[in-house]
mmCIF file with all atom_site columns, N, CA and C in Angstrom:
data_model
loop_
_atom_site.group_PDB
_atom_site.id
_atom_site.type_symbol
_atom_site.label_atom_id
_atom_site.label_alt_id
_atom_site.label_comp_id
_atom_site.label_asym_id
_atom_site.label_entity_id
_atom_site.label_seq_id
_atom_site.pdbx_PDB_ins_code
_atom_site.Cartn_x
_atom_site.Cartn_y
_atom_site.Cartn_z
_atom_site.occupancy
_atom_site.B_iso_or_equiv
_atom_site.pdbx_formal_charge
_atom_site.auth_seq_id
_atom_site.auth_comp_id
_atom_site.auth_asym_id
_atom_site.auth_atom_id
_atom_site.pdbx_PDB_model_num
ATOM 1   N N  . MET A 1 1  ? 105.032 113.668 123.075 1.00 84.00 ? 1  MET A N  1
ATOM 2   C CA . MET A 1 1  ? 104.692 112.521 122.613 1.00 84.00 ? 1  MET A CA 1
ATOM 3   C C  . MET A 1 1  ? 105.770 111.190 122.902 1.00 84.00 ? 1  MET A C  1
ATOM 4   N N  . LEU A 1 2  ? 107.007 111.893 122.721 1.00 89.00 ? 2  LEU A N  1
ATOM 5   C CA . LEU A 1 2  ? 108.043 111.080 122.661 1.00 89.00 ? 2  LEU A CA 1
ATOM 6   C C  . LEU A 1 2  ? 108.161 110.197 124.271 1.00 89.00 ? 2  LEU A C  1
ATOM 7   N N  . LYS A 1 3  ? 107.359 111.646 125.385 1.00 94.00 ? 3  LYS A N  1
ATOM 8   C CA . LYS A 1 3  ? 107.879 111.187 126.351 1.00 94.00 ? 3  LYS A CA 1
ATOM 9   C C  . LYS A 1 3  ? 107.225 110.273 126.826 1.00 94.00 ? 3  LYS A C  1
ATOM 10  N N  . LEU A 1 4  ? 105.868 109.959 125.989 1.00 93.00 ? 4  LEU A N  1
ATOM 11  C CA . LEU A 1 4  ? 104.423 109.120 126.742 1.00 93.00 ? 4  LEU A CA 1
ATOM 12  C C  . LEU A 1 4  ? 104.565 108.059 125.670 1.00 93.00 ? 4  LEU A C  1
ATOM 13  N N  . ALA A 1 5  ? 105.432 107.811 124.626 1.00 92.00 ? 5  ALA A N  1
ATOM 14  C CA . ALA A 1 5  ? 105.648 106.424 124.237 1.00 92.00 ? 5  ALA A CA 1
ATOM 15  C C  . ALA A 1 5  ? 107.189 106.156 125.230 1.00 92.00 ? 5  ALA A C  1
ATOM 16  N N  . LEU A 1 6  ? 108.314 106.640 125.624 1.00 94.00 ? 6  LEU A N  1
ATOM 17  C CA . LEU A 1 6  ? 109.021 106.540 126.838 1.00 94.00 ? 6  LEU A CA 1
ATOM 18  C C  . LEU A 1 6  ? 108.696 105.510 127.813 1.00 94.00 ? 6  LEU A C  1
ATOM 19  N N  . PHE A 1 7  ? 107.816 106.341 128.343 1.00 95.00 ? 7  PHE A N  1
ATOM 20  C CA . PHE A 1 7  ? 107.335 105.825 129.589 1.00 95.00 ? 7  PHE A CA 1
ATOM 21  C C  . PHE A 1 7  ? 106.613 103.828 129.134 1.00 95.00 ? 7  PHE A C  1
ATOM 22  N N  . PHE A 1 8  ? 105.655 103.975 127.968 1.00 94.00 ? 8  PHE A N  1
ATOM 23  C CA . PHE A 1 8  ? 105.190 102.654 127.773 1.00 94.00 ? 8  PHE A CA 1
ATOM 24  C C  . PHE A 1 8  ? 106.336 101.709 127.643 1.00 94.00 ? 8  PHE A C  1
ATOM 25  N N  . LEU A 1 9  ? 107.719 102.209 126.958 1.00 93.00 ? 9  LEU A N  1
ATOM 26  C CA . LEU A 1 9  ? 108.653 101.731 126.992 1.00 93.00 ? 9  LEU A CA 1
ATOM 27  C C  . LEU A 1 9  ? 108.933 101.006 128.613 1.00 93.00 ? 9  LEU A C  1
ATOM 28  N N  . ILE A 1 10 ? 109.501 101.405 129.202 1.00 95.00 ? 10 ILE A N  1
ATOM 29  C CA . ILE A 1 10 ? 109.415 101.396 130.312 1.00 95.00 ? 10 ILE A CA 1
ATOM 30  C C  . ILE A 1 10 ? 108.842 100.469 131.327 1.00 95.00 ? 10 ILE A C  1
ATOM 31  N N  . VAL A 1 11 ? 107.174 101.239 131.139 1.00 95.00 ? 11 VAL A N  1
ATOM 32  C CA . VAL A 1 11 ? 106.441 100.266 131.797 1.00 95.00 ? 11 VAL A CA 1
ATOM 33  C C  . VAL A 1 11 ? 106.779 98.793  131.322 1.00 95.00 ? 11 VAL A C  1
ATOM 34  N N  . SER A 1 12 ? 106.277 98.649  129.836 1.00 95.00 ? 12 SER A N  1
ATOM 35  C CA . SER A 1 12 ? 107.001 97.369  129.059 1.00 95.00 ? 12 SER A CA 1
ATOM 36  C C  . SER A 1 12 ? 108.396 96.507  129.825 1.00 95.00 ? 12 SER A C  1
ATOM 37  N N  . LEU A 1 13 ? 109.112 97.268  129.745 1.00 95.00 ? 13 LEU A N  1
ATOM 38  C CA . LEU A 1 13 ? 110.301 96.637  129.847 1.00 95.00 ? 13 LEU A CA 1
ATOM 39  C C  . LEU A 1 13 ? 110.346 95.892  131.449 1.00 95.00 ? 13 LEU A C  1
ATOM 40  N N  . VAL A 1 14 ? 110.077 96.831  132.876 1.00 96.00 ? 14 VAL A N  1
ATOM 41  C CA . VAL A 1 14 ? 109.320 96.477  133.786 1.00 96.00 ? 14 VAL A CA 1
ATOM 42  C C  . VAL A 1 14 ? 108.578 95.524  133.797 1.00 96.00 ? 14 VAL A C  1
ATOM 43  N N  . ALA A 1 15 ? 106.927 95.516  133.266 1.00 96.00 ? 15 ALA A N  1
ATOM 44  C CA . ALA A 1 15 ? 106.155 94.288  132.898 1.00 96.00 ? 15 ALA A CA 1
ATOM 45  C C  . ALA A 1 15 ? 106.372 93.344  132.877 1.00 96.00 ? 15 ALA A C  1
ATOM 46  N N  . GLY A 1 16 ? 107.761 93.001  131.875 1.00 95.00 ? 16 GLY A N  1
ATOM 47  C CA . GLY A 1 16 ? 108.149 91.855  131.650 1.00 95.00 ? 16 GLY A CA 1
ATOM 48  C C  . GLY A 1 16 ? 109.091 91.301  132.068 1.00 95.00 ? 16 GLY A C  1
ATOM 49  N N  . LEU A 1 17 ? 109.852 92.014  132.973 1.00 95.00 ? 17 LEU A N  1
ATOM 50  C CA . LEU A 1 17 ? 110.620 91.642  134.177 1.00 95.00 ? 17 LEU A CA 1
ATOM 51  C C  . LEU A 1 17 ? 109.798 91.041  135.293 1.00 95.00 ? 17 LEU A C  1
ATOM 52  N N  . PHE A 1 18 ? 108.998 91.001  135.248 1.00 95.00 ? 18 PHE A N  1
ATOM 53  C CA . PHE A 1 18 ? 108.034 90.332  136.016 1.00 95.00 ? 18 PHE A CA 1
ATOM 54  C C  . PHE A 1 18 ? 107.430 89.223  135.668 1.00 95.00 ? 18 PHE A C  1
ATOM 55  N N  . GLY A 1 19 ? 107.596 88.751  135.043 1.00 93.00 ? 19 GLY A N  1
ATOM 56  C CA . GLY A 1 19 ? 106.290 88.257  134.582 1.00 93.00 ? 19 GLY A CA 1
ATOM 57  C C  . GLY A 1 19 ? 105.110 87.949  133.967 1.00 93.00 ? 19 GLY A C  1
ATOM 58  N N  . PHE A 1 20 ? 105.338 89.609  133.457 1.00 94.00 ? 20 PHE A N  1
ATOM 59  C CA . PHE A 1 20 ? 103.476 89.736  133.309 1.00 94.00 ? 20 PHE A CA 1
ATOM 60  C C  . PHE A 1 20 ? 103.353 90.311  131.505 1.00 94.00 ? 20 PHE A C  1
ATOM 61  N N  . SER A 1 21 ? 103.447 88.928  130.694 1.00 93.00 ? 21 SER A N  1
ATOM 62  C CA . SER A 1 21 ? 103.773 88.870  129.244 1.00 93.00 ? 21 SER A CA 1
ATOM 63  C C  . SER A 1 21 ? 102.638 90.173  128.419 1.00 93.00 ? 21 SER A C  1
ATOM 64  N N  . GLY A 1 22 ? 101.245 89.985  129.411 1.00 94.00 ? 22 GLY A N  1
ATOM 65  C CA . GLY A 1 22 ? 100.473 90.745  128.207 1.00 94.00 ? 22 GLY A CA 1
ATOM 66  C C  . GLY A 1 22 ? 100.390 92.180  128.512 1.00 94.00 ? 22 GLY A C  1
ATOM 67  N N  . ILE A 1 23 ? 101.038 92.485  129.659 1.00 94.00 ? 23 ILE A N  1
ATOM 68  C CA . ILE A 1 23 ? 100.898 94.297  129.782 1.00 94.00 ? 23 ILE A CA 1
ATOM 69  C C  . ILE A 1 23 ? 101.883 94.197  129.042 1.00 94.00 ? 23 ILE A C  1
ATOM 70  N N  . SER A 1 24 ? 102.620 93.819  129.513 1.00 95.00 ? 24 SER A N  1
ATOM 71  C CA . SER A 1 24 ? 104.349 93.969  128.881 1.00 95.00 ? 24 SER A CA 1
ATOM 72  C C  . SER A 1 24 ? 104.120 94.321  126.711 1.00 95.00 ? 24 SER A C  1
ATOM 73  N N  . ALA A 1 25 ? 103.238 93.563  126.226 1.00 95.00 ? 25 ALA A N  1
ATOM 74  C CA . ALA A 1 25 ? 103.292 93.460  124.686 1.00 95.00 ? 25 ALA A CA 1
ATOM 75  C C  . ALA A 1 25 ? 102.414 94.708  124.401 1.00 95.00 ? 25 ALA A C  1
ATOM 76  N N  . VAL A 1 26 ? 100.875 94.881  125.367 1.00 95.00 ? 26 VAL A N  1
ATOM 77  C CA . VAL A 1 26 ? 100.509 95.906  125.562 1.00 95.00 ? 26 VAL A CA 1
ATOM 78  C C  . VAL A 1 26 ? 101.206 97.568  125.189 1.00 95.00 ? 26 VAL A C  1
ATOM 79  N N  . SER A 1 27 ? 102.135 97.751  125.968 1.00 96.00 ? 27 SER A N  1
ATOM 80  C CA . SER A 1 27 ? 102.763 98.279  126.218 1.00 96.00 ? 27 SER A CA 1
ATOM 81  C C  . SER A 1 27 ? 103.606 98.872  125.409 1.00 96.00 ? 27 SER A C  1
ATOM 82  N N  . ALA A 1 28 ? 104.343 97.393  124.614 1.00 95.00 ? 28 ALA A N  1
ATOM 83  C CA . ALA A 1 28 ? 105.173 97.117  123.612 1.00 95.00 ? 28 ALA A CA 1
ATOM 84  C C  . ALA A 1 28 ? 104.617 97.944  123.001 1.00 95.00 ? 28 ALA A C  1
ATOM 85  N N  . GLY A 1 29 ? 103.355 97.650  121.964 1.00 95.00 ? 29 GLY A N  1
ATOM 86  C CA . GLY A 1 29 ? 102.757 97.884  121.026 1.00 95.00 ? 29 GLY A CA 1
ATOM 87  C C  . GLY A 1 29 ? 102.271 99.477  120.860 1.00 95.00 ? 29 GLY A C  1
ATOM 88  N N  . MET A 1 30 ? 101.735 99.685  122.532 1.00 95.00 ? 30 MET A N  1
ATOM 89  C CA . MET A 1 30 ? 101.925 101.296 122.259 1.00 95.00 ? 30 MET A CA 1
ATOM 90  C C  . MET A 1 30 ? 102.947 102.620 122.032 1.00 95.00 ? 30 MET A C  1
ATOM 91  N N  . ALA A 1 31 ? 103.871 101.618 123.098 1.00 95.00 ? 31 ALA A N  1
ATOM 92  C CA . ALA A 1 31 ? 105.002 102.756 122.782 1.00 95.00 ? 31 ALA A CA 1
ATOM 93  C C  . ALA A 1 31 ? 105.745 103.265 121.255 1.00 95.00 ? 31 ALA A C  1
ATOM 94  N N  . LYS A 1 32 ? 105.588 101.664 120.257 1.00 96.00 ? 32 LYS A N  1
ATOM 95  C CA . LYS A 1 32 ? 106.164 101.827 119.063 1.00 96.00 ? 32 LYS A CA 1
ATOM 96  C C  . LYS A 1 32 ? 104.855 102.528 118.164 1.00 96.00 ? 32 LYS A C  1
ATOM 97  N N  . ILE A 1 33 ? 103.588 102.442 117.746 1.00 96.00 ? 33 ILE A N  1
ATOM 98  C CA . ILE A 1 33 ? 102.709 102.659 117.947 1.00 96.00 ? 33 ILE A CA 1
ATOM 99  C C  . ILE A 1 33 ? 102.943 104.876 117.985 1.00 96.00 ? 33 ILE A C  1
ATOM 100 N N  . LEU A 1 34 ? 103.295 105.582 119.419 1.00 95.00 ? 34 LEU A N  1
ATOM 101 C CA . LEU A 1 34 ? 103.150 106.723 119.455 1.00 95.00 ? 34 LEU A CA 1
ATOM 102 C C  . LEU A 1 34 ? 104.758 107.388 119.253 1.00 95.00 ? 34 LEU A C  1
ATOM 103 N N  . PHE A 1 35 ? 105.933 106.144 119.071 1.00 96.00 ? 35 PHE A N  1
ATOM 104 C CA . PHE A 1 35 ? 107.424 106.538 118.375 1.00 96.00 ? 35 PHE A CA 1
ATOM 105 C C  . PHE A 1 35 ? 106.779 106.901 116.811 1.00 96.00 ? 35 PHE A C  1
ATOM 106 N N  . PHE A 1 36 ? 106.050 106.249 116.092 1.00 97.00 ? 36 PHE A N  1
ATOM 107 C CA . PHE A 1 36 ? 106.460 106.309 114.903 1.00 97.00 ? 36 PHE A CA 1
ATOM 108 C C  . PHE A 1 36 ? 105.048 107.851 114.333 1.00 97.00 ? 36 PHE A C  1
ATOM 109 N N  . ILE A 1 37 ? 104.021 107.911 115.421 1.00 96.00 ? 37 ILE A N  1
ATOM 110 C CA . ILE A 1 37 ? 103.703 109.246 115.883 1.00 96.00 ? 37 ILE A CA 1
ATOM 111 C C  . ILE A 1 37 ? 104.320 110.320 115.943 1.00 96.00 ? 37 ILE A C  1
ATOM 112 N N  . ALA A 1 38 ? 105.667 110.086 116.381 1.00 96.00 ? 38 ALA A N  1
ATOM 113 C CA . ALA A 1 38 ? 105.787 111.584 116.811 1.00 96.00 ? 38 ALA A CA 1
ATOM 114 C C  . ALA A 1 38 ? 106.902 111.512 115.479 1.00 96.00 ? 38 ALA A C  1
ATOM 115 N N  . ILE A 1 39 ? 107.426 110.217 115.002 1.00 96.00 ? 39 ILE A N  1
ATOM 116 C CA . ILE A 1 39 ? 108.119 111.070 113.868 1.00 96.00 ? 39 ILE A CA 1
ATOM 117 C C  . ILE A 1 39 ? 107.606 111.092 112.907 1.00 96.00 ? 39 ILE A C  1
ATOM 118 N N  . LEU A 1 40 ? 106.212 110.705 112.270 1.00 97.00 ? 40 LEU A N  1
ATOM 119 C CA . LEU A 1 40 ? 105.703 110.739 111.503 1.00 97.00 ? 40 LEU A CA 1
ATOM 120 C C  . LEU A 1 40 ? 105.275 112.920 111.640 1.00 97.00 ? 40 LEU A C  1
ATOM 121 N N  . ALA A 1 41 ? 105.457 113.387 112.385 1.00 97.00 ? 41 ALA A N  1
ATOM 122 C CA . ALA A 1 41 ? 104.255 114.974 112.993 1.00 97.00 ? 41 ALA A CA 1
ATOM 123 C C  . ALA A 1 41 ? 105.690 115.657 112.933 1.00 97.00 ? 41 ALA A C  1
ATOM 124 N N  . PHE A 1 42 ? 107.151 115.154 113.830 1.00 97.00 ? 42 PHE A N  1
ATOM 125 C CA . PHE A 1 42 ? 108.797 115.503 113.122 1.00 97.00 ? 42 PHE A CA 1
ATOM 126 C C  . PHE A 1 42 ? 108.348 116.247 111.594 1.00 97.00 ? 42 PHE A C  1
ATOM 127 N N  . VAL A 1 43 ? 108.658 114.759 110.539 1.00 97.00 ? 43 VAL A N  1
ATOM 128 C CA . VAL A 1 43 ? 108.479 114.861 109.179 1.00 97.00 ? 43 VAL A CA 1
ATOM 129 C C  . VAL A 1 43 ? 107.870 116.238 108.849 1.00 97.00 ? 43 VAL A C  1
ATOM 130 N N  . VAL A 1 44 ? 106.525 116.077 109.253 1.00 97.00 ? 44 VAL A N  1
ATOM 131 C CA . VAL A 1 44 ? 105.359 117.156 108.973 1.00 97.00 ? 44 VAL A CA 1
ATOM 132 C C  . VAL A 1 44 ? 105.604 118.415 109.071 1.00 97.00 ? 44 VAL A C  1
ATOM 133 N N  . MET A 1 45 ? 106.485 118.332 110.292 1.00 96.00 ? 45 MET A N  1
ATOM 134 C CA . MET A 1 45 ? 106.316 119.500 110.944 1.00 96.00 ? 45 MET A CA 1
ATOM 135 C C  . MET A 1 45 ? 108.350 120.521 109.741 1.00 96.00 ? 45 MET A C  1
ATOM 136 N N  . VAL A 1 46 ? 108.963 119.697 109.331 1.00 96.00 ? 46 VAL A N  1
ATOM 137 C CA . VAL A 1 46 ? 109.942 120.429 108.959 1.00 96.00 ? 46 VAL A CA 1
ATOM 138 C C  . VAL A 1 46 ? 109.274 120.121 107.618 1.00 96.00 ? 46 VAL A C  1
ATOM 139 N N  . LEU A 1 47 ? 108.599 119.768 106.869 1.00 95.00 ? 47 LEU A N  1
ATOM 140 C CA . LEU A 1 47 ? 108.555 119.975 105.684 1.00 95.00 ? 47 LEU A CA 1
ATOM 141 C C  . LEU A 1 47 ? 107.495 121.136 105.576 1.00 95.00 ? 47 LEU A C  1
ATOM 142 N N  . ILE A 1 48 ? 106.599 121.623 106.594 1.00 95.00 ? 48 ILE A N  1
ATOM 143 C CA . ILE A 1 48 ? 106.305 122.662 106.721 1.00 95.00 ? 48 ILE A CA 1
ATOM 144 C C  . ILE A 1 48 ? 106.912 123.361 106.945 1.00 95.00 ? 48 ILE A C  1
ATOM 145 N N  . VAL A 1 49 ? 107.984 123.885 107.780 1.00 94.00 ? 49 VAL A N  1
ATOM 146 C CA . VAL A 1 49 ? 109.236 125.051 107.209 1.00 94.00 ? 49 VAL A CA 1
ATOM 147 C C  . VAL A 1 49 ? 109.785 124.835 106.550 1.00 94.00 ? 49 VAL A C  1
ATOM 148 N N  . LEU A 1 50 ? 110.147 124.160 105.953 1.00 92.00 ? 50 LEU A N  1
ATOM 149 C CA . LEU A 1 50 ? 110.798 123.986 104.645 1.00 92.00 ? 50 LEU A CA 1
ATOM 150 C C  . LEU A 1 50 ? 110.023 124.664 103.632 1.00 92.00 ? 50 LEU A C  1
ATOM 151 N N  . PHE A 1 51 ? 108.895 124.623 103.395 1.00 91.00 ? 51 PHE A N  1
ATOM 152 C CA . PHE A 1 51 ? 108.162 124.854 102.485 1.00 91.00 ? 51 PHE A CA 1
ATOM 153 C C  . PHE A 1 51 ? 107.398 126.683 102.622 1.00 91.00 ? 51 PHE A C  1
ATOM 154 N N  . SER A 1 52 ? 107.257 126.584 104.175 1.00 91.00 ? 52 SER A N  1
ATOM 155 C CA . SER A 1 52 ? 106.941 127.838 103.954 1.00 91.00 ? 52 SER A CA 1
ATOM 156 C C  . SER A 1 52 ? 108.460 129.206 104.131 1.00 91.00 ? 52 SER A C  1
ATOM 157 N N  . ALA A 1 53 ? 109.548 128.610 104.268 1.00 86.00 ? 53 ALA A N  1
ATOM 158 C CA . ALA A 1 53 ? 110.429 129.674 104.631 1.00 86.00 ? 53 ALA A CA 1
ATOM 159 C C  . ALA A 1 53 ? 110.676 129.476 102.529 1.00 86.00 ? 53 ALA A C  1
ATOM 160 N N  . ARG A 1 54 ? 110.880 128.523 102.085 1.00 82.00 ? 54 ARG A N  1
ATOM 161 C CA . ARG A 1 54 ? 110.859 128.517 100.610 1.00 82.00 ? 54 ARG A CA 1
ATOM 162 C C  . ARG A 1 54 ? 110.169 129.684 100.202 1.00 82.00 ? 54 ARG A C  1
ATOM 163 N N  . SER A 1 55 ? 108.722 129.717 100.294 1.00 80.00 ? 55 SER A N  1
ATOM 164 C CA . SER A 1 55 ? 107.780 130.985 100.239 1.00 80.00 ? 55 SER A CA 1
ATOM 165 C C  . SER A 1 55 ? 108.136 132.613 100.632 1.00 80.00 ? 55 SER A C  1
ATOM 166 N N  . LEU A 1 56 ? 108.856 132.768 101.822 1.00 80.00 ? 56 LEU A N  1
ATOM 167 C CA . LEU A 1 56 ? 109.526 133.698 102.570 1.00 80.00 ? 56 LEU A CA 1
ATOM 168 C C  . LEU A 1 56 ? 110.071 134.164 101.609 1.00 80.00 ? 56 LEU A C  1
ATOM 169 N N  . PHE A 1 57 ? 111.389 133.656 101.404 1.00 79.00 ? 57 PHE A N  1
ATOM 170 C CA . PHE A 1 57 ? 112.728 134.297 100.478 1.00 79.00 ? 57 PHE A CA 1
ATOM 171 C C  . PHE A 1 57 ? 112.641 134.276 99.351  1.00 79.00 ? 57 PHE A C  1
ATOM 172 N N  . ASN A 1 58 ? 111.450 133.849 98.265  1.00 70.00 ? 58 ASN A N  1
ATOM 173 C CA . ASN A 1 58 ? 111.621 133.976 97.177  1.00 70.00 ? 58 ASN A CA 1
ATOM 174 C C  . ASN A 1 58 ? 110.500 135.187 96.380  1.00 70.00 ? 58 ASN A C  1
#
């Protein structure tokens, strides 16, 4: 998911460089959304691992 966010970020930068502001704005928005979804998924996975490890060792 982070690779896709990085792809949209690069598309946004290139589109902004060539003056396509609409495409740039949409790509930047998608990159931001995907980045925050990836961060949220990472936090959820860390919490799942911590709680399952705690139950294994108790």
